[in-house]
Amino acid sequence: MSELLTISDLHVRLDTDHGEVHAVRGVDLSIAPGEVVALVGESGSGKTITARSILGLLPETARATGRVDLGGDDMLTAGPSTLRALRGSRAAMIFQEPSTALNPVYSVGWQIAEGLRAHGVPGRKARRARAVEALADVGIPEPNVRVDHYPHQFSGGQKQRIMIAAALALEPGLLVADEPTSALDVTVQAEILDLLRTVRATHGTAILMITHNMGVVADIADRVAVMRQGVLVEQAPALALFASPKHAYTRELLAAIPQLGGAGGAREMSPADAREPSPDAVVDARRLDVTFPGRLGRPSFRAVHDVDLRIDAGEVVGLVGESGSGKTTIGRAVAGLTRVTGGTLTVLGERIDGHRHRRSLTVSAQIGFVFQDPATSFNPQLTIGDSLAEPFLVHRPDLGKRQTATRIAELLDHVALPAAFARRYPHELSGGQRQRASVARAIALDPRLLIADEPTSALDVSVQATVLDLILRLHRDMGFAALFISHDLAVIERVASRVVVLHRGEAVESGPTPQVLHRPAHPYTTRLLAAVPVPDPTLQATRRAARTTAPV
Amino acid sequence: MFAIFRYGRGVQRFMLLTGTALTALFVLVSLLAPLLAPYDFNQLGDADGLFGSQRPPSAEHPLGTTVTGYDVLSRTIWGTRTALEIIVMAVVVSIVLGVLLGLISGYFGGRLDQLLTGLADAMYAFPSLLLAIVVSIVISQGRSGLFAGLTSAAIAVSVVFIPQYLRVVRAEVVRIKAEPFVEAARVIGTGTVRILTRHVLRNSTRTLPLIITINASEAILTLAALGFLGFGIEPNSAAEWGYDLNKSMPDVTAGIWWTSIFPGTAIVLTVLGITLLGESLNDLADPRLRRRAAAASGGAADAAGVAAVSDPSGTAGISGGSDISGAPGVSGGSADGTRDE
């Protein structure tokens, strides 16, 4: 038998508070030794549940039928001791969030050795030696020193490397990776993908990669399986799938991805350029500085350092950077949520630096804010209608109840939601609908400035596209200026006419979007652009070759 | 909130139902005391003359009479009323103050927060009964009527409870004030008071029903202990189980069982009922502790699999239904990925 893993007719039913959910409906999937298979799908498609069934890690509320054959054992019927013996030795798993998957109170070496001990590797010294070896294998510098360090002493990317080291310590034939790079920055993501590729080459490990990012798929996968609503809708070699997707859903998925420099790129961003340049800036920040005070002996942290930013009326400015670059801090400072500690910041003609950081009501009425996660930006106890009424209650108490209700209906109509949604609670809406409602709240008072902080990064790709379209359409209709914050260069390319690239709190480059993204002047921008995986296996292969040979 | 009863299973269902039944019985008896009790709590005799002292159970006095000549049944029934009063007073006072201080402390932070939490911690170090005795002496020089007795017990209990509410609410507020929906309100320009009441308060009271039940039983025990130690309420101003127990102590050795058994049983049943209710609410509210019916049959060793319940905020007021995945702090690799919202 040549296949390492054979899943046949897998069904998983979950019992939830709202009755039974048939999460996986008859999945057949097999993986050969040394093969990299990507399992792709949007949230709720059942991809994680399928992957977890391989290791017998289904939640207690799940009932699975079918067969998951891993090297001759059925993982669905295996007893606890068999499962324990097989986990780690035949298949291992790495998770999305490396910072929560490692136990903070033990050294990383101990955690790698723990797995070895559980599988009966004798000798403390021998286990430690194996741990050092494993760390060296995944590219942790000075492994014999770092083996005694604790998780918090490593960066996010290094933690994911350590997770991989721990997973590979027993040389399993199969590595199940559940969104291993989704929590990481693009440059780090590229490194982790390189590492996984090396692991496959040197150890011959097969990898089942669960991801929603088609760029990652194009970068690493040999074969792709697309899941939707618990059903495997298409399965094909990566090259074939990207070149000629068979299933309508796969085509939809591929079409929805905002692609850097792709055909869908520059066409959308013209409206702001056509507008007359306005002499009065909506936002004018000069040498902006935001420092968070340190606590008890810890040094203070300078999140934003000497950043100049200007947004003219009706203009969309993109703010790009990796996590920790200060892009969100700038957005919050402009919104008045974070105190500015240096430089000047003028928003809508009002200075808000220095001692005054609470802005006047008239200015806050003219700013709309769209938050990253629509699940948490609505008060769960209030209906959507109540939440949308808040801006009116604060700024336009003169409008009566009835007029406010009419306005809310209009707003919902603007964002293409049925008026009946006003009576629903946030959790009764899907992610995309909630984000539309969030946009509706932001534009409630006809703002002159819209701040959007990663408005699409918590959404599935197909939904992302519609929310972006919505924001662009409203921008065209209402003419507000916008500060668009995102880590996704492709999204920025689509919406922004000007872009500012941030790196560690400093603006390293700024200028018109096409210029910055296609002829970057700063090496960091170049690196950032090179690290973005594009959803095209052949193109991605050449990009990867260029990136790995180019001097950093 | 009645959806709770549909889901229960095994031991936890038993706990929940028993707790609810006992608590309901307690509240009902206390409300209907004037109808249920054959005599007044301070009645020593009727038209036929005095009841007599330490009479065994008979037709006129189903549970006998006490050494002072009160009807035991009437005293026990009226005692539920005093117990309910102490619960209401103690819990209302401590909730109002505790939640208010918790809100302020959590939302504004800084020096005030440090001061309040420091004080709250210091309070934990106080033995509550000792405090109750001191307060009752201060208020009433030891022996007291209904109001003074109740207030001293209520104040004593509240002083100990307020820090609990403060702590719980503060922790929730600190978490919730960082939630984007609070920031969304700040961006809109909503005033602080409105943010506190409309957005923060309503989302930080989830765990309160649990503490209330636990504190309610503690309040009864404190009042009974005060009465038992002789710092309670005079028998002619209210019926109080602790006082009756105190008076029945010599009876026990004399073979007179009915004066102590009934008030004692009343205390045990009431506290048991409220505690069971609180405990099962606590277990059902935690998604990690409850198990769904069907999964329990799928290989769980104990049959105590317990089903779901809509979240406890359903008891506190408005709830649009349960929303487990609404919890903050996204972690990878959970089953949430497949849960259709």
mmCIF file of N, CA, C and O in Angstrom, chain B residues 74-148:
data_model
loop_
_atom_site.group_PDB
_atom_site.id
_atom_site.type_symbol
_atom_site.label_atom_id
_atom_site.label_comp_id
_atom_site.label_asym_id
_atom_site.label_seq_id
_atom_site.Cartn_x
_atom_site.Cartn_y
_atom_site.Cartn_z
ATOM 1 N N SER B 74 -45.031 27.263 63.230
ATOM 2 C CA SER B 74 -45.197 28.660 62.837
ATOM 3 C C SER B 74 -43.859 29.395 62.813
ATOM 4 O O SER B 74 -43.565 30.148 61.883
ATOM 5 N N ARG B 75 -43.033 29.142 63.819
ATOM 6 C CA ARG B 75 -41.719 29.797 63.879
ATOM 7 C C ARG B 75 -40.874 29.401 62.666
ATOM 8 O O ARG B 75 -40.205 30.244 62.057
ATOM 9 N N THR B 76 -40.935 28.100 62.310
ATOM 10 C CA THR B 76 -40.119 27.645 61.184
ATOM 11 C C THR B 76 -40.598 28.275 59.879
ATOM 12 O O THR B 76 -39.792 28.731 59.053
ATOM 13 N N ILE B 77 -41.945 28.342 59.725
ATOM 14 C CA ILE B 77 -42.481 28.929 58.488
ATOM 15 C C ILE B 77 -42.182 30.421 58.415
ATOM 16 O O ILE B 77 -41.696 30.932 57.405
ATOM 17 N N TRP B 78 -42.419 31.131 59.494
ATOM 18 C CA TRP B 78 -42.138 32.575 59.497
ATOM 19 C C TRP B 78 -40.648 32.839 59.323
ATOM 20 O O TRP B 78 -40.248 33.877 58.801
ATOM 21 N N GLY B 79 -39.836 31.866 59.759
ATOM 22 C CA GLY B 79 -38.379 32.023 59.629
ATOM 23 C C GLY B 79 -37.928 32.167 58.185
ATOM 24 O O GLY B 79 -36.950 32.870 57.900
ATOM 25 N N THR B 80 -38.658 31.535 57.248
ATOM 26 C CA THR B 80 -38.275 31.666 55.840
ATOM 27 C C THR B 80 -38.361 33.125 55.406
ATOM 28 O O THR B 80 -37.583 33.595 54.590
ATOM 29 N N ARG B 81 -39.322 33.832 55.997
ATOM 30 C CA ARG B 81 -39.513 35.231 55.626
ATOM 31 C C ARG B 81 -38.304 36.066 56.055
ATOM 32 O O ARG B 81 -37.767 36.848 55.267
ATOM 33 N N THR B 82 -37.871 35.854 57.290
ATOM 34 C CA THR B 82 -36.681 36.572 57.766
ATOM 35 C C THR B 82 -35.477 36.235 56.885
ATOM 36 O O THR B 82 -34.690 37.103 56.514
ATOM 37 N N ALA B 83 -35.364 34.940 56.542
ATOM 38 C CA ALA B 83 -34.224 34.525 55.723
ATOM 39 C C ALA B 83 -34.268 35.214 54.356
ATOM 40 O O ALA B 83 -33.247 35.686 53.853
ATOM 41 N N LEU B 84 -35.476 35.294 53.771
ATOM 42 C CA LEU B 84 -35.590 35.940 52.464
ATOM 43 C C LEU B 84 -35.234 37.421 52.574
ATOM 44 O O LEU B 84 -34.557 37.982 51.711
ATOM 45 N N GLU B 85 -35.709 38.043 53.691
ATOM 46 C CA GLU B 85 -35.417 39.468 53.871
ATOM 47 C C GLU B 85 -33.917 39.727 53.950
ATOM 48 O O GLU B 85 -33.395 40.659 53.344
ATOM 49 N N ILE B 86 -33.233 38.859 54.683
ATOM 50 C CA ILE B 86 -31.784 39.079 54.819
ATOM 51 C C ILE B 86 -31.087 38.907 53.475
ATOM 52 O O ILE B 86 -30.187 39.665 53.120
ATOM 53 N N ILE B 87 -31.573 37.921 52.685
ATOM 54 C CA ILE B 87 -30.961 37.718 51.368
ATOM 55 C C ILE B 87 -31.149 38.963 50.513
ATOM 56 O O ILE B 87 -30.195 39.498 49.933
ATOM 57 N N VAL B 88 -32.382 39.436 50.474
ATOM 58 C CA VAL B 88 -32.672 40.582 49.616
ATOM 59 C C VAL B 88 -31.856 41.790 50.056
ATOM 60 O O VAL B 88 -31.187 42.437 49.252
ATOM 61 N N MET B 89 -31.885 42.075 51.369
ATOM 62 C CA MET B 89 -31.161 43.255 51.847
ATOM 63 C C MET B 89 -29.672 43.149 51.558
ATOM 64 O O MET B 89 -29.055 44.045 50.991
ATOM 65 N N ALA B 90 -29.086 42.005 51.967
ATOM 66 C CA ALA B 90 -27.633 41.857 51.830
ATOM 67 C C ALA B 90 -27.227 41.888 50.369
ATOM 68 O O ALA B 90 -26.280 42.582 49.989
ATOM 69 N N VAL B 91 -27.966 41.137 49.553
ATOM 70 C CA VAL B 91 -27.555 41.028 48.153
ATOM 71 C C VAL B 91 -27.779 42.350 47.416
ATOM 72 O O VAL B 91 -26.928 42.788 46.637
ATOM 73 N N VAL B 92 -28.906 43.022 47.701
ATOM 74 C CA VAL B 92 -29.166 44.290 47.017
ATOM 75 C C VAL B 92 -28.096 45.325 47.362
ATOM 76 O O VAL B 92 -27.499 45.951 46.485
ATOM 77 N N VAL B 93 -27.840 45.460 48.669
ATOM 78 C CA VAL B 93 -26.826 46.441 49.078
ATOM 79 C C VAL B 93 -25.479 46.124 48.445
ATOM 80 O O VAL B 93 -24.820 46.990 47.848
ATOM 81 N N SER B 94 -25.070 44.846 48.522
ATOM 82 C CA SER B 94 -23.729 44.557 48.039
ATOM 83 C C SER B 94 -23.656 44.603 46.518
ATOM 84 O O SER B 94 -22.635 45.009 45.971
ATOM 85 N N ILE B 95 -24.745 44.241 45.845
ATOM 86 C CA ILE B 95 -24.703 44.322 44.377
ATOM 87 C C ILE B 95 -24.603 45.768 43.924
ATOM 88 O O ILE B 95 -23.741 46.130 43.117
ATOM 89 N N VAL B 96 -25.449 46.618 44.468
ATOM 90 C CA VAL B 96 -25.470 48.013 44.026
ATOM 91 C C VAL B 96 -24.099 48.642 44.238
ATOM 92 O O VAL B 96 -23.485 49.193 43.310
ATOM 93 N N LEU B 97 -23.589 48.495 45.463
ATOM 94 C CA LEU B 97 -22.297 49.122 45.752
ATOM 95 C C LEU B 97 -21.157 48.419 45.020
ATOM 96 O O LEU B 97 -20.299 49.052 44.421
ATOM 97 N N GLY B 98 -21.180 47.086 45.053
ATOM 98 C CA GLY B 98 -20.086 46.342 44.455
ATOM 99 C C GLY B 98 -19.991 46.570 42.956
ATOM 100 O O GLY B 98 -18.903 46.805 42.425
ATOM 101 N N VAL B 99 -21.130 46.535 42.267
ATOM 102 C CA VAL B 99 -21.114 46.711 40.816
ATOM 103 C C VAL B 99 -20.685 48.134 40.459
ATOM 104 O O VAL B 99 -19.868 48.351 39.563
ATOM 105 N N LEU B 100 -21.188 49.103 41.205
ATOM 106 C CA LEU B 100 -20.834 50.496 40.939
ATOM 107 C C LEU B 100 -19.326 50.713 41.111
ATOM 108 O O LEU B 100 -18.653 51.252 40.228
ATOM 109 N N LEU B 101 -18.816 50.253 42.247
ATOM 110 C CA LEU B 101 -17.384 50.425 42.497
ATOM 111 C C LEU B 101 -16.559 49.647 41.482
ATOM 112 O O LEU B 101 -15.524 50.113 41.007
ATOM 113 N N GLY B 102 -17.028 48.449 41.116
ATOM 114 C CA GLY B 102 -16.307 47.647 40.141
ATOM 115 C C GLY B 102 -16.236 48.337 38.791
ATOM 116 O O GLY B 102 -15.196 48.350 38.133
ATOM 117 N N LEU B 103 -17.352 48.936 38.384
ATOM 118 C CA LEU B 103 -17.399 49.671 37.117
ATOM 119 C C LEU B 103 -16.388 50.805 37.119
ATOM 120 O O LEU B 103 -15.584 50.947 36.201
ATOM 121 N N ILE B 104 -16.451 51.614 38.172
ATOM 122 C CA ILE B 104 -15.570 52.784 38.255
ATOM 123 C C ILE B 104 -14.124 52.337 38.301
ATOM 124 O O ILE B 104 -13.267 52.809 37.544
ATOM 125 N N SER B 105 -13.880 51.371 39.158
ATOM 126 C CA SER B 105 -12.513 50.895 39.354
ATOM 127 C C SER B 105 -11.946 50.313 38.059
ATOM 128 O O SER B 105 -10.826 50.612 37.664
ATOM 129 N N GLY B 106 -12.740 49.514 37.391
ATOM 130 C CA GLY B 106 -12.256 48.862 36.178
ATOM 131 C C GLY B 106 -12.120 49.813 35.006
ATOM 132 O O GLY B 106 -11.163 49.745 34.252
ATOM 133 N N TYR B 107 -13.076 50.719 34.870
ATOM 134 C CA TYR B 107 -13.079 51.555 33.672
ATOM 135 C C TYR B 107 -12.046 52.668 33.738
ATOM 136 O O TYR B 107 -11.356 52.943 32.772
ATOM 137 N N PHE B 108 -11.940 53.304 34.911
ATOM 138 C CA PHE B 108 -11.026 54.436 34.995
ATOM 139 C C PHE B 108 -9.613 54.019 35.371
ATOM 140 O O PHE B 108 -8.656 54.668 34.982
ATOM 141 N N GLY B 109 -9.482 52.935 36.124
ATOM 142 C CA GLY B 109 -8.155 52.448 36.468
ATOM 143 C C GLY B 109 -7.370 53.434 37.313
ATOM 144 O O GLY B 109 -7.947 54.251 38.033
ATOM 145 N N GLY B 110 -6.059 53.334 37.242
ATOM 146 C CA GLY B 110 -5.208 54.299 37.917
ATOM 147 C C GLY B 110 -5.202 54.171 39.428
ATOM 148 O O GLY B 110 -5.403 53.098 39.979
ATOM 149 N N ARG B 111 -4.969 55.308 40.078
ATOM 150 C CA ARG B 111 -4.834 55.341 41.533
ATOM 151 C C ARG B 111 -6.074 54.802 42.231
ATOM 152 O O ARG B 111 -5.993 54.003 43.155
ATOM 153 N N LEU B 112 -7.236 55.286 41.781
ATOM 154 C CA LEU B 112 -8.495 54.918 42.412
ATOM 155 C C LEU B 112 -8.672 53.400 42.375
ATOM 156 O O LEU B 112 -9.068 52.768 43.355
ATOM 157 N N ASP B 113 -8.331 52.823 41.229
ATOM 158 C CA ASP B 113 -8.435 51.385 41.050
ATOM 159 C C ASP B 113 -7.545 50.657 42.041
ATOM 160 O O ASP B 113 -7.966 49.718 42.716
ATOM 161 N N GLN B 114 -6.313 51.142 42.174
ATOM 162 C CA GLN B 114 -5.373 50.510 43.109
ATOM 163 C C GLN B 114 -5.908 50.575 44.531
ATOM 164 O O GLN B 114 -5.846 49.594 45.280
ATOM 165 N N LEU B 115 -6.461 51.745 44.878
ATOM 166 C CA LEU B 115 -6.986 51.930 46.226
ATOM 167 C C LEU B 115 -8.148 50.959 46.486
ATOM 168 O O LEU B 115 -8.180 50.246 47.492
ATOM 169 N N LEU B 116 -9.088 50.936 45.553
ATOM 170 C CA LEU B 116 -10.282 50.114 45.753
ATOM 171 C C LEU B 116 -9.953 48.619 45.798
ATOM 172 O O LEU B 116 -10.431 47.890 46.671
ATOM 173 N N THR B 117 -9.111 48.170 44.870
ATOM 174 C CA THR B 117 -8.782 46.746 44.890
ATOM 175 C C THR B 117 -7.956 46.403 46.129
ATOM 176 O O THR B 117 -8.102 45.319 46.691
ATOM 177 N N GLY B 118 -7.123 47.337 46.557
ATOM 178 C CA GLY B 118 -6.355 47.116 47.778
ATOM 179 C C GLY B 118 -7.283 46.948 48.971
ATOM 180 O O GLY B 118 -7.137 46.011 49.769
ATOM 181 N N LEU B 119 -8.265 47.837 49.065
ATOM 182 C CA LEU B 119 -9.248 47.749 50.148
ATOM 183 C C LEU B 119 -10.002 46.428 50.078
ATOM 184 O O LEU B 119 -10.224 45.763 51.093
ATOM 185 N N ALA B 120 -10.392 46.058 48.853
ATOM 186 C CA ALA B 120 -11.151 44.824 48.681
ATOM 187 C C ALA B 120 -10.339 43.626 49.157
ATOM 188 O O ALA B 120 -10.860 42.733 49.830
ATOM 189 N N ASP B 121 -9.048 43.641 48.824
ATOM 190 C CA ASP B 121 -8.194 42.535 49.267
ATOM 191 C C ASP B 121 -8.119 42.484 50.781
ATOM 192 O O ASP B 121 -8.140 41.405 51.372
ATOM 193 N N ALA B 122 -8.016 43.672 51.394
ATOM 194 C CA ALA B 122 -7.926 43.723 52.857
ATOM 195 C C ALA B 122 -9.189 43.139 53.484
ATOM 196 O O ALA B 122 -9.140 42.454 54.497
ATOM 197 N N MET B 123 -10.336 43.398 52.835
ATOM 198 C CA MET B 123 -11.607 42.903 53.359
ATOM 199 C C MET B 123 -11.635 41.384 53.413
ATOM 200 O O MET B 123 -12.242 40.784 54.295
ATOM 201 N N TYR B 124 -10.993 40.770 52.412
ATOM 202 C CA TYR B 124 -11.001 39.314 52.383
ATOM 203 C C TYR B 124 -10.385 38.729 53.640
ATOM 204 O O TYR B 124 -10.709 37.620 54.052
ATOM 205 N N ALA B 125 -9.457 39.479 54.228
ATOM 206 C CA ALA B 125 -8.751 38.969 55.393
ATOM 207 C C ALA B 125 -9.632 38.961 56.633
ATOM 208 O O ALA B 125 -9.322 38.312 57.626
ATOM 209 N N PHE B 126 -10.774 39.682 56.608
ATOM 210 C CA PHE B 126 -11.643 39.776 57.778
ATOM 211 C C PHE B 126 -12.524 38.539 57.911
ATOM 212 O O PHE B 126 -13.190 38.149 56.971
ATOM 213 N N PRO B 127 -12.579 37.958 59.097
ATOM 214 C CA PRO B 127 -13.562 36.898 59.286
ATOM 215 C C PRO B 127 -14.959 37.506 59.323
ATOM 216 O O PRO B 127 -15.225 38.413 60.118
ATOM 217 N N SER B 128 -15.833 37.027 58.468
ATOM 218 C CA SER B 128 -17.112 37.719 58.296
ATOM 219 C C SER B 128 -17.986 37.638 59.543
ATOM 220 O O SER B 128 -18.683 38.588 59.906
ATOM 221 N N LEU B 129 -17.924 36.536 60.250
ATOM 222 C CA LEU B 129 -18.787 36.382 61.409
ATOM 223 C C LEU B 129 -18.380 37.346 62.517
ATOM 224 O O LEU B 129 -19.226 37.995 63.153
ATOM 225 N N LEU B 130 -17.081 37.471 62.699
ATOM 226 C CA LEU B 130 -16.572 38.399 63.713
ATOM 227 C C LEU B 130 -17.045 39.807 63.397
ATOM 228 O O LEU B 130 -17.529 40.548 64.256
ATOM 229 N N LEU B 131 -16.942 40.151 62.125
ATOM 230 C CA LEU B 131 -17.374 41.468 61.676
ATOM 231 C C LEU B 131 -18.861 41.648 61.945
ATOM 232 O O LEU B 131 -19.310 42.691 62.434
ATOM 233 N N ALA B 132 -19.624 40.586 61.659
ATOM 234 C CA ALA B 132 -21.071 40.659 61.867
ATOM 235 C C ALA B 132 -21.390 40.885 63.334
ATOM 236 O O ALA B 132 -22.271 41.697 63.685
ATOM 237 N N ILE B 133 -20.674 40.220 64.212
ATOM 238 C CA ILE B 133 -20.916 40.384 65.647
ATOM 239 C C ILE B 133 -20.625 41.819 66.066
ATOM 240 O O ILE B 133 -21.421 42.467 66.758
ATOM 241 N N VAL B 134 -19.480 42.335 65.610
ATOM 242 C CA VAL B 134 -19.106 43.704 65.965
ATOM 243 C C VAL B 134 -20.169 44.685 65.478
ATOM 244 O O VAL B 134 -20.637 45.546 66.233
ATOM 245 N N VAL B 135 -20.589 44.518 64.239
ATOM 246 C CA VAL B 135 -21.578 45.439 63.674
ATOM 247 C C VAL B 135 -22.884 45.356 64.452
ATOM 248 O O VAL B 135 -23.507 46.380 64.785
ATOM 249 N N SER B 136 -23.300 44.160 64.799
ATOM 250 C CA SER B 136 -24.581 44.037 65.496
ATOM 251 C C SER B 136 -24.495 44.654 66.893
ATOM 252 O O SER B 136 -25.464 45.231 67.378
ATOM 253 N N ILE B 137 -23.323 44.532 67.513
ATOM 254 C CA ILE B 137 -23.159 45.163 68.830
ATOM 255 C C ILE B 137 -23.220 46.683 68.678
ATOM 256 O O ILE B 137 -23.887 47.382 69.440
ATOM 257 N N VAL B 138 -22.529 47.195 67.677
ATOM 258 C CA VAL B 138 -22.502 48.643 67.462
ATOM 259 C C VAL B 138 -23.916 49.164 67.210
ATOM 260 O O VAL B 138 -24.346 50.161 67.790
ATOM 261 N N ILE B 139 -24.669 48.464 66.375
ATOM 262 C CA ILE B 139 -25.990 48.949 65.996
ATOM 263 C C ILE B 139 -26.993 48.817 67.135
ATOM 264 O O ILE B 139 -27.810 49.691 67.380
ATOM 265 N N SER B 140 -26.923 47.716 67.861
ATOM 266 C CA SER B 140 -28.038 47.445 68.763
ATOM 267 C C SER B 140 -27.629 46.976 70.157
ATOM 268 O O SER B 140 -28.457 46.462 70.899
ATOM 269 N N GLN B 141 -26.393 47.177 70.475
ATOM 270 C CA GLN B 141 -25.914 46.674 71.760
ATOM 271 C C GLN B 141 -26.272 45.199 71.957
ATOM 272 O O GLN B 141 -26.676 44.761 73.024
ATOM 273 N N GLY B 142 -26.157 44.445 70.928
ATOM 274 C CA GLY B 142 -26.328 42.995 71.080
ATOM 275 C C GLY B 142 -27.726 42.503 70.786
ATOM 276 O O GLY B 142 -27.975 41.890 69.763
ATOM 277 N N ARG B 143 -28.647 42.807 71.614
ATOM 278 C CA ARG B 143 -30.024 42.311 71.441
ATOM 279 C C ARG B 143 -30.782 43.282 70.553
ATOM 280 O O ARG B 143 -30.733 44.486 70.759
ATOM 281 N N SER B 144 -31.524 42.796 69.608
ATOM 282 C CA SER B 144 -32.106 43.766 68.702
ATOM 283 C C SER B 144 -33.446 43.316 68.152
ATOM 284 O O SER B 144 -33.818 42.145 68.230
ATOM 285 N N GLY B 145 -34.122 44.251 67.576
ATOM 286 C CA GLY B 145 -35.405 43.979 66.935
ATOM 287 C C GLY B 145 -35.192 43.537 65.504
ATOM 288 O O GLY B 145 -34.065 43.254 65.085
ATOM 289 N N LEU B 146 -36.279 43.504 64.751
ATOM 290 C CA LEU B 146 -36.212 43.005 63.389
ATOM 291 C C LEU B 146 -35.269 43.840 62.536
ATOM 292 O O LEU B 146 -34.338 43.331 61.933
ATOM 293 N N PHE B 147 -35.508 45.174 62.556
ATOM 294 C CA PHE B 147 -34.748 46.013 61.633
ATOM 295 C C PHE B 147 -33.271 46.020 61.987
ATOM 296 O O PHE B 147 -32.410 45.757 61.152
ATOM 297 N N ALA B 148 -32.980 46.281 63.273
ATOM 298 C CA ALA B 148 -31.578 46.361 63.674
ATOM 299 C C ALA B 148 -30.888 45.024 63.458
ATOM 300 O O ALA B 148 -29.742 44.969 62.993
#
